[in-house]
Amino acid sequence: MKRAAALALLVVAAPAVADTPLPPAALADTQLPDPHQEAEARALMETLRCVVCQGQSIAQSDADMAGQMRAMVRQRIAAGEKPREIRKWLIDRYGDYVSYDPPWSAVTAPLWLMPLALLIIGAWIARASFKRRKRGQG
């Protein structure tokens, strides 16, 4: 019973532990001086998932980790790195989960194929249902 209570406390307290007492990373909330570079950085940040919040992009999240990721994206964009290179580096570091648009691989194939499979199954069920109704009326 004590273990379950401790586990529940850890799960509830996890968001509070995610923030650190450190000051925000430079460029976390500061736009780049070049509007084109800032637009590239913002577009990339919208496609990257916060690894702490999980339901928000790093552009939307207030978590310290998201701030550090925003700062890193801006620093690398300002240094001339391309968004696709930054995305690849983040995926290599955090895994496919960090991207809202994961690359095609054997691991992510079910994510891409499941909606298609569900659509086909739904159409098959609807067709069978309509056939039964038609026979019942005729």
PDB file of C-alpha atoms in Angstrom, residues 28-84:
ATOM      1  CA  ALA A  28      14.501  30.575 -24.881  1.00  0.00           C
ATOM      2  CA  ASP A  29      12.023  33.438 -25.090  1.00  0.00           C
ATOM      3  CA  THR A  30      14.000  35.934 -27.178  1.00  0.00           C
ATOM      4  CA  GLN A  31      13.464  36.149 -30.906  1.00  0.00           C
ATOM      5  CA  LEU A  32      16.359  36.102 -33.327  1.00  0.00           C
ATOM      6  CA  PRO A  33      17.214  39.481 -34.908  1.00  0.00           C
ATOM      7  CA  ASP A  34      16.865  38.064 -38.441  1.00  0.00           C
ATOM      8  CA  PRO A  35      13.114  37.628 -39.195  1.00  0.00           C
ATOM      9  CA  HIS A  36      13.796  34.836 -41.721  1.00  0.00           C
ATOM     10  CA  GLN A  37      15.851  32.844 -39.196  1.00  0.00           C
ATOM     11  CA  GLU A  38      13.224  33.412 -36.490  1.00  0.00           C
ATOM     12  CA  ALA A  39      10.493  32.162 -38.861  1.00  0.00           C
ATOM     13  CA  GLU A  40      12.563  29.014 -39.585  1.00  0.00           C
ATOM     14  CA  ALA A  41      13.135  28.459 -35.867  1.00  0.00           C
ATOM     15  CA  ARG A  42       9.423  28.945 -35.001  1.00  0.00           C
ATOM     16  CA  ALA A  43       8.310  26.596 -37.772  1.00  0.00           C
ATOM     17  CA  LEU A  44      10.690  23.916 -36.486  1.00  0.00           C
ATOM     18  CA  MET A  45       9.687  24.459 -32.840  1.00  0.00           C
ATOM     19  CA  GLU A  46       6.011  23.900 -33.728  1.00  0.00           C
ATOM     20  CA  THR A  47       6.875  20.418 -35.050  1.00  0.00           C
ATOM     21  CA  LEU A  48       8.883  19.303 -32.009  1.00  0.00           C
ATOM     22  CA  ARG A  49       7.208  17.753 -28.970  1.00  0.00           C
ATOM     23  CA  CYS A  50       8.214  18.806 -25.467  1.00  0.00           C
ATOM     24  CA  VAL A  51       9.729  15.721 -23.862  1.00  0.00           C
ATOM     25  CA  VAL A  52       8.463  16.817 -20.426  1.00  0.00           C
ATOM     26  CA  CYS A  53       4.924  17.997 -21.250  1.00  0.00           C
ATOM     27  CA  GLN A  54       4.340  15.427 -24.011  1.00  0.00           C
ATOM     28  CA  GLY A  55       1.149  17.076 -25.232  1.00  0.00           C
ATOM     29  CA  GLN A  56       2.640  20.408 -26.287  1.00  0.00           C
ATOM     30  CA  SER A  57       5.189  21.551 -28.807  1.00  0.00           C
ATOM     31  CA  ILE A  58       8.328  23.207 -27.495  1.00  0.00           C
ATOM     32  CA  ALA A  59       6.960  26.483 -28.887  1.00  0.00           C
ATOM     33  CA  GLN A  60       3.895  26.254 -26.594  1.00  0.00           C
ATOM     34  CA  SER A  61       5.368  24.674 -23.473  1.00  0.00           C
ATOM     35  CA  ASP A  62       6.458  26.636 -20.401  1.00  0.00           C
ATOM     36  CA  ALA A  63       8.639  23.777 -19.101  1.00  0.00           C
ATOM     37  CA  ASP A  64      12.320  24.545 -18.539  1.00  0.00           C
ATOM     38  CA  MET A  65      13.286  21.687 -20.858  1.00  0.00           C
ATOM     39  CA  ALA A  66      11.199  23.193 -23.661  1.00  0.00           C
ATOM     40  CA  GLY A  67      12.902  26.547 -23.051  1.00  0.00           C
ATOM     41  CA  GLN A  68      16.296  24.898 -23.349  1.00  0.00           C
ATOM     42  CA  MET A  69      15.207  23.184 -26.564  1.00  0.00           C
ATOM     43  CA  ARG A  70      13.890  26.502 -27.991  1.00  0.00           C
ATOM     44  CA  ALA A  71      17.188  28.190 -27.134  1.00  0.00           C
ATOM     45  CA  MET A  72      19.155  25.366 -28.760  1.00  0.00           C
ATOM     46  CA  VAL A  73      17.021  25.567 -31.930  1.00  0.00           C
ATOM     47  CA  ARG A  74      17.529  29.332 -32.153  1.00  0.00           C
ATOM     48  CA  GLN A  75      21.273  29.091 -31.488  1.00  0.00           C
ATOM     49  CA  ARG A  76      21.743  26.473 -34.185  1.00  0.00           C
ATOM     50  CA  ILE A  77      19.562  28.340 -36.702  1.00  0.00           C
ATOM     51  CA  ALA A  78      21.550  31.542 -35.979  1.00  0.00           C
ATOM     52  CA  ALA A  79      24.766  29.564 -36.563  1.00  0.00           C
ATOM     53  CA  GLY A  80      23.522  28.626 -40.030  1.00  0.00           C
ATOM     54  CA  GLU A  81      22.391  25.050 -39.388  1.00  0.00           C
ATOM     55  CA  LYS A  82      19.417  23.835 -41.430  1.00  0.00           C
ATOM     56  CA  PRO A  83      16.151  22.870 -39.659  1.00  0.00           C
ATOM     57  CA  ARG A  84      16.301  19.309 -41.029  1.00  0.00           C
TER      58      ARG A  84
END
